């Protein structure tokens, strides 16, 4: 590996570790915090829907902006700084819909960093090592998130009894770490020689029509994502309202999933490079199926920790195969577009289905009670 690539990778690793440290301090606690201040299953469904829709769909717009100048680093830096500072506003909010509004703004602004960072990593990763290199970067990020989540959970035990008091310090630290992780990319260099020729389009879904392999992957991915999104808003209700989990419990829950991802990420990267991307898609398609059933029979929090270990294990393969396959089938000058389209459509699927899940779950709980309504949703 050349010294130039090695130097760029130092910035990549530094950014991912610090930024993930920040996200790990805050992201796992937003939905539980909302539940503790009285959010309903419908409000949690709206939160999941808005967060996923804006975090993913807006990437399509940002990716088209990149194509004007082939610049990514300014978006990684500026988007990361603004999105990170909004953690403080979320911590100061005690109304679920106010939190949803701020999270929506945060997701839309943070969306500019995702395809930009993926394209930057893809530029410096040799084609034969994309799977293993993506796994290594994701593993570094997961390690950072694991430790910061546990630390944030510990802080919630020491910073007051009211929900707003418990999250203020962790979310403030999250903002500082996110800003630091964004600023670390300032000295990095990027290739600005390529650009999209022809008429500029703010929204470009042309790859879905022209690239058969990408279209098939997107359809398969959407089916998998939509199938597992229906019960997502209800998981938090089970965690907080049924099993009465504390924010420290949620830290353990989140850390367990991150640990599984960390352990399996190297294996996932090597296996993906060895046997090919498509062979791993079958595992991803069915891997999440048991999780609602675990929630159906859960009578203590250990069941839920196990479910997140399983989820984290599958995510290890999802992260690697998605990155590697999209890089394989996309032209170099359109990498950001391809990542953005895949993420945008996935976000729409999650948003629609999770919102529907929150609405149906709210009706089921009203009709059959908390436990009966949740069991009905998990069983179906």
Coordinates of C-alpha atoms in Angstrom, one line a residue:
X1 CA 0.0 0.0 0.0
X2 CA 1.5 3.4 -1.0
X3 CA 2.3 6.1 1.5
X4 CA -0.4 8.3 0.0
X5 CA -3.1 5.7 0.5
X6 CA -1.8 5.0 4.0
X7 CA -1.9 8.7 4.9
X8 CA -5.5 9.0 3.6
X9 CA -6.5 5.9 5.6
X10 CA -5.2 7.5 8.8
X11 CA -7.7 10.3 8.3
X12 CA -10.4 7.8 7.5
X13 CA -9.8 5.8 10.6
X14 CA -9.5 8.9 12.8
X15 CA -12.7 10.3 11.5
X16 CA -14.6 7.1 11.9
X17 CA -13.4 6.3 15.4
X18 CA -14.1 9.8 16.8
X19 CA -17.4 10.2 14.9
X20 CA -18.6 6.8 16.0
X21 CA -17.5 7.6 19.6
X22 CA -19.9 10.5 19.4
X23 CA -22.8 8.6 17.8
X24 CA -22.3 5.8 20.4
X25 CA -22.8 8.3 23.2
X26 CA -26.2 9.4 21.9
X27 CA -27.9 7.4 19.1
X28 CA -28.8 4.3 21.1
X29 CA -30.5 6.4 23.8
X30 CA -32.8 8.7 21.7
X31 CA -35.7 6.3 21.3
X32 CA -35.5 5.0 25.0
X33 CA -35.3 8.7 26.1
X34 CA -38.4 9.4 24.1
X35 CA -40.2 6.4 25.7
X36 CA -39.2 7.6 29.2
X37 CA -40.7 11.0 28.6
X38 CA -44.0 9.5 27.4
X39 CA -43.7 8.8 23.7
X40 CA -46.4 6.5 22.3
X41 CA -45.8 3.7 19.8
X42 CA -47.1 6.1 17.1
X43 CA -44.6 8.8 18.0
X44 CA -41.8 6.2 18.1
X45 CA -43.0 5.1 14.6
X46 CA -42.9 8.7 13.4
X47 CA -39.4 9.1 14.9
X48 CA -38.1 6.0 13.1
X49 CA -39.8 7.0 9.9
X50 CA -38.6 10.6 9.8
X51 CA -35.1 9.6 10.9
X52 CA -34.7 6.9 8.2
X53 CA -36.4 8.8 5.4
X54 CA -34.4 12.0 5.8
X55 CA -31.1 10.3 6.7
X56 CA -31.3 8.2 3.5
X57 CA -33.5 9.9 0.9
X58 CA -31.8 13.3 1.1
X59 CA -28.5 11.5 0.2
X60 CA -29.7 11.5 -3.4
X61 CA -29.8 15.3 -3.5
X62 CA -26.4 15.6 -1.8
X63 CA -24.8 13.1 -4.2
X64 CA -25.9 15.1 -7.2
X65 CA -24.3 18.2 -5.7
X66 CA -21.0 16.3 -5.3
X67 CA -21.1 15.5 -9.0
X68 CA -20.8 19.2 -9.9
X69 CA -17.2 19.4 -8.6
X70 CA -16.4 15.9 -7.5
X71 CA -15.7 17.3 -4.0
X72 CA -16.6 15.2 -1.0
X73 CA -14.4 16.4 1.9
X74 CA -16.2 19.7 2.5
X75 CA -19.5 17.8 2.8
X76 CA -17.9 15.3 5.2
X77 CA -16.6 18.1 7.4
X78 CA -19.4 20.6 7.3
X79 CA -22.2 18.1 7.5
X80 CA -20.6 16.3 10.4
X81 CA -20.1 19.5 12.4
X82 CA -23.6 20.7 12.1
X83 CA -25.2 17.3 12.6
X84 CA -23.1 16.7 15.7
X85 CA -23.9 20.0 17.4
X86 CA -27.6 19.2 17.2
X87 CA -27.2 16.5 19.9
X88 CA -27.2 19.2 22.5
X89 CA -30.6 20.5 21.3
X90 CA -32.1 17.0 21.4
X91 CA -30.9 16.6 25.0
X92 CA -32.6 19.9 26.0
X93 CA -35.9 18.9 24.5
X94 CA -38.6 17.2 26.6
X95 CA -41.4 16.9 24.0
X96 CA -41.3 13.9 21.7
X97 CA -42.4 15.8 18.6
X98 CA -39.8 18.5 19.2
X99 CA -37.2 15.7 19.3
X100 CA -38.6 14.3 16.1
X101 CA -38.2 17.7 14.4
X102 CA -34.6 18.2 15.5
X103 CA -33.7 14.6 14.6
X104 CA -35.2 15.2 11.2
X105 CA -33.0 18.3 10.6
X106 CA -30.0 16.4 12.0
X107 CA -30.7 13.5 9.6
X108 CA -31.1 15.7 6.6
X109 CA -27.8 17.5 7.2
X110 CA -25.9 14.5 8.3
X111 CA -27.0 12.7 5.1
X112 CA -24.5 14.8 3.1
X113 CA -21.6 12.9 4.8
X114 CA -22.6 9.3 4.1
X115 CA -22.3 8.9 0.3
X116 CA -19.4 11.4 0.3
X117 CA -17.5 9.3 2.9
X118 CA -18.3 6.0 1.1
X119 CA -17.1 7.4 -2.2
X120 CA -13.9 8.7 -0.6
X121 CA -13.2 5.3 1.0
X122 CA -14.0 3.6 -2.3
X123 CA -11.5 5.9 -4.1
X124 CA -8.6 4.9 -1.9
X125 CA -9.5 1.2 -1.5
X126 CA -7.9 -1.3 -4.0
X127 CA -10.7 -3.3 -5.8
X128 CA -9.4 -6.6 -4.5
X129 CA -9.4 -5.4 -0.9
X130 CA -12.7 -3.5 -0.7
X131 CA -14.4 -6.0 1.4
X132 CA -11.6 -6.4 4.0
X133 CA -10.8 -2.7 4.1
X134 CA -14.5 -1.8 4.5
X135 CA -14.7 -4.4 7.3
X136 CA -11.6 -2.9 9.0
X137 CA -13.0 0.6 8.9
X138 CA -16.4 -0.5 10.1
X139 CA -14.8 -2.5 12.9
X140 CA -12.8 0.5 14.1
X141 CA -16.0 2.5 14.1
X142 CA -17.9 -0.2 16.0
X143 CA -15.2 -0.5 18.6
X144 CA -15.5 3.2 19.3
X145 CA -19.2 3.1 19.5
X146 CA -19.1 0.1 21.8
X147 CA -17.0 1.8 24.5
X148 CA -18.7 5.2 24.2
X149 CA -22.1 3.6 24.6
X150 CA -21.1 1.8 27.8
X151 CA -19.5 5.0 29.1
X152 CA -22.7 7.0 28.3
X153 CA -24.8 4.3 30.0
X154 CA -22.6 4.7 33.1
X155 CA -23.0 8.4 33.0
X156 CA -26.8 8.1 33.0
X157 CA -26.5 6.4 36.4
X158 CA -24.6 9.4 37.8
X159 CA -26.3 12.4 36.4
X160 CA -29.7 12.8 38.0
X161 CA -33.0 11.0 38.2
X162 CA -35.0 12.9 35.5
X163 CA -34.7 11.6 31.9
X164 CA -33.5 15.0 30.6
X165 CA -30.8 15.2 33.3
X166 CA -29.5 11.7 32.4
X167 CA -28.9 12.4 28.7
X168 CA -27.5 16.0 28.8
X169 CA -23.9 15.2 29.6
X170 CA -23.6 12.1 27.2
X171 CA -25.2 14.0 24.4
X172 CA -23.0 17.1 24.9
X173 CA -19.9 14.8 24.8
X174 CA -21.3 13.2 21.7
X175 CA -21.5 16.7 20.0
X176 CA -17.9 17.4 20.9
X177 CA -16.6 14.1 19.6
X178 CA -18.6 14.4 16.4
X179 CA -17.1 17.9 15.7
X180 CA -13.6 16.6 16.4
X181 CA -14.1 13.6 14.1
X182 CA -15.2 16.0 11.3
X183 CA -12.4 18.4 11.8
X184 CA -9.8 15.6 11.6
X185 CA -10.6 15.3 7.8
X186 CA -9.5 18.9 7.1
X187 CA -5.9 18.0 6.1
X188 CA -7.0 15.1 3.8
X189 CA -6.6 15.3 0.1
X190 CA -9.0 14.1 -2.6
X191 CA -9.1 13.5 -6.4
X192 CA -11.1 16.3 -8.0
X193 CA -10.3 15.5 -11.6
X194 CA -13.5 13.6 -12.5
X195 CA -17.0 15.1 -12.9
X196 CA -20.3 14.1 -14.5
X197 CA -20.6 15.2 -18.1
X198 CA -23.8 16.3 -19.7
X199 CA -27.0 17.8 -18.3
X200 CA -27.1 18.1 -14.5
X201 CA -30.1 16.5 -12.7
X202 CA -30.8 17.2 -9.1
X203 CA -32.3 13.7 -8.7
X204 CA -30.7 11.0 -10.7
X205 CA -32.2 7.5 -10.7
X206 CA -30.8 6.6 -14.1
X207 CA -28.5 3.8 -12.7
X208 CA -31.7 1.9 -11.7
X209 CA -32.7 1.8 -15.4
X210 CA -29.3 1.3 -17.0
X211 CA -27.6 -1.0 -14.6
X212 CA -29.3 -4.4 -14.3
X213 CA -27.1 -5.7 -11.6
X214 CA -27.6 -2.7 -9.4
X215 CA -31.4 -2.8 -10.0
X216 CA -31.6 -6.4 -9.0
X217 CA -29.5 -5.7 -5.8
X218 CA -31.7 -2.7 -4.9
X219 CA -35.0 -4.7 -5.3
X220 CA -33.6 -7.5 -3.1
X221 CA -32.3 -5.1 -0.5
X222 CA -35.6 -3.2 -0.4
X223 CA -37.6 -6.4 0.2
X224 CA -35.3 -7.5 3.1
X225 CA -35.3 -4.0 4.7
X226 CA -39.1 -3.6 4.5
X227 CA -39.8 -7.0 5.9
X228 CA -37.9 -6.4 9.1
X229 CA -39.0 -2.8 9.7
X230 CA -42.7 -3.3 10.7
X231 CA -41.9 -4.0 14.4
X232 CA -39.0 -1.7 14.9
X233 CA -40.9 1.1 16.7
X234 CA -42.5 -1.5 19.0
X235 CA -39.2 -2.9 20.2
X236 CA -38.6 0.2 22.3
X237 CA -42.0 -0.1 23.9
X238 CA -41.1 -3.7 25.0
X239 CA -37.8 -2.6 26.3
X240 CA -39.0 0.4 28.3
X241 CA -42.6 -0.1 29.1
X242 CA -42.8 -3.9 29.5
X243 CA -39.4 -4.9 30.8
X244 CA -38.7 -1.5 32.4
X245 CA -35.1 -1.2 31.1
X246 CA -33.0 1.7 32.3
X247 CA -30.7 3.6 30.1
X248 CA -27.8 1.6 31.5
X249 CA -29.6 -1.6 30.4
X250 CA -30.0 0.0 26.9
X251 CA -26.3 0.7 26.9
X252 CA -25.6 -3.0 27.5
X253 CA -28.2 -3.9 24.9
X254 CA -26.5 -1.7 22.3
X255 CA -23.0 -2.8 23.3
X256 CA -23.8 -6.4 22.9
X257 CA -24.9 -5.9 19.2
X258 CA -21.8 -3.8 18.6
X259 CA -19.5 -6.5 20.1
X260 CA -21.0 -9.1 17.8
X261 CA -20.4 -6.9 14.8
X262 CA -16.8 -6.2 15.8
X263 CA -16.1 -9.9 16.3
X264 CA -17.5 -11.0 13.0
X265 CA -16.5 -8.0 10.8
X266 CA -13.1 -9.4 9.9
X267 CA -14.5 -12.8 9.0
X268 CA -17.3 -11.1 7.0
X269 CA -14.9 -9.1 5.0
X270 CA -12.6 -12.0 4.1
X271 CA -15.6 -14.3 3.3
X272 CA -17.2 -11.6 1.1
X273 CA -13.9 -11.2 -0.9
X274 CA -13.5 -15.0 -1.1
X275 CA -16.9 -16.4 -2.0
X276 CA -18.4 -13.3 -3.6
X277 CA -21.1 -10.8 -2.6
X278 CA -24.2 -12.5 -3.9
X279 CA -23.6 -15.7 -1.8
X280 CA -23.8 -13.6 1.4
X281 CA -27.1 -11.9 0.4
X282 CA -29.1 -15.1 1.2
X283 CA -27.8 -15.0 4.8
X284 CA -28.9 -11.3 5.1
X285 CA -32.3 -12.0 3.7
X286 CA -33.3 -14.5 6.4
X287 CA -31.0 -13.5 9.3
X288 CA -33.3 -11.0 10.9
X289 CA -36.4 -13.2 10.8
X290 CA -36.1 -14.6 14.3
X291 CA -35.8 -11.3 16.1
X292 CA -39.6 -10.4 16.4
X293 CA -40.1 -14.0 17.7
X294 CA -37.6 -13.4 20.4
X295 CA -39.4 -10.3 21.5
X296 CA -42.7 -12.3 21.4
X297 CA -41.4 -14.7 24.1
X298 CA -39.1 -12.4 26.0
X299 CA -39.9 -12.3 29.7
X300 CA -36.6 -10.7 30.8
X301 CA -34.0 -8.4 29.3
X302 CA -31.5 -11.2 28.6
X303 CA -33.7 -12.3 25.6
X304 CA -33.4 -8.8 24.1
X305 CA -29.7 -8.7 24.6
X306 CA -29.4 -12.0 22.7
X307 CA -31.6 -10.6 19.9
X308 CA -29.3 -7.7 19.5
X309 CA -26.3 -10.0 19.4
X310 CA -27.9 -11.8 16.5
X311 CA -28.8 -8.5 14.8
X312 CA -25.2 -7.3 15.2
X313 CA -23.8 -10.5 13.7
X314 CA -26.0 -10.1 10.6
X315 CA -25.1 -6.4 10.3
X316 CA -21.4 -7.3 10.1
X317 CA -22.2 -9.0 6.8
X318 CA -24.7 -6.4 5.7
X319 CA -22.2 -3.5 6.0
X320 CA -19.4 -5.3 4.1
X321 CA -21.5 -6.8 1.3
X322 CA -23.4 -3.7 0.6
X323 CA -20.3 -1.5 0.4
X324 CA -18.4 -4.0 -1.7
X325 CA -21.2 -4.9 -4.2
X326 CA -22.2 -1.2 -4.8
X327 CA -18.5 -0.4 -5.4
X328 CA -18.2 -3.4 -7.8
X329 CA -21.2 -2.4 -10.0
X330 CA -20.9 1.4 -10.1
X331 CA -18.7 3.5 -12.4
X332 CA -16.0 5.4 -10.5
X333 CA -17.4 8.8 -11.3
X334 CA -20.9 7.8 -10.0
X335 CA -20.1 6.0 -6.8
X336 CA -21.7 8.6 -4.6
X337 CA -24.9 8.4 -6.8
X338 CA -25.1 4.7 -6.4
X339 CA -24.7 4.7 -2.7
X340 CA -27.2 7.5 -2.3
X341 CA -29.8 5.8 -4.4
X342 CA -29.5 2.5 -2.5
X343 CA -29.6 4.3 0.8
X344 CA -32.5 6.6 -0.2
X345 CA -34.7 3.8 -1.4
X346 CA -33.9 1.7 1.7
X347 CA -34.8 4.8 3.8
X348 CA -38.1 5.2 2.1
X349 CA -38.9 1.5 2.7
X350 CA -38.0 1.7 6.4
X351 CA -39.9 5.0 6.8
X352 CA -43.1 3.8 5.3
X353 CA -43.2 0.4 6.9
X354 CA -42.0 1.5 10.3
X355 CA -44.6 4.3 10.3
X356 CA -47.3 1.8 9.4
X357 CA -46.0 -0.5 12.1
X358 CA -46.3 2.3 14.7
X359 CA -49.8 3.1 13.6
X360 CA -51.0 -0.5 13.5
X361 CA -49.2 -1.2 16.8
X362 CA -51.0 1.8 18.5
X363 CA -54.3 0.3 17.3
X364 CA -53.4 -3.1 18.5
X365 CA -52.3 -1.9 21.9
X366 CA -55.5 0.2 22.3
X367 CA -57.6 -2.9 21.3
X368 CA -55.9 -5.7 23.2
X369 CA -53.8 -3.9 25.8
X370 CA -50.1 -3.4 26.0
X371 CA -49.0 -7.0 26.2
X372 CA -51.7 -8.4 24.0
X373 CA -51.1 -5.8 21.3
X374 CA -47.4 -6.3 21.2
X375 CA -47.7 -10.1 21.0
X376 CA -50.1 -9.8 18.1
X377 CA -47.7 -7.6 16.2
X378 CA -44.6 -9.8 16.9
X379 CA -46.5 -12.9 15.9
X380 CA -47.7 -11.6 12.6

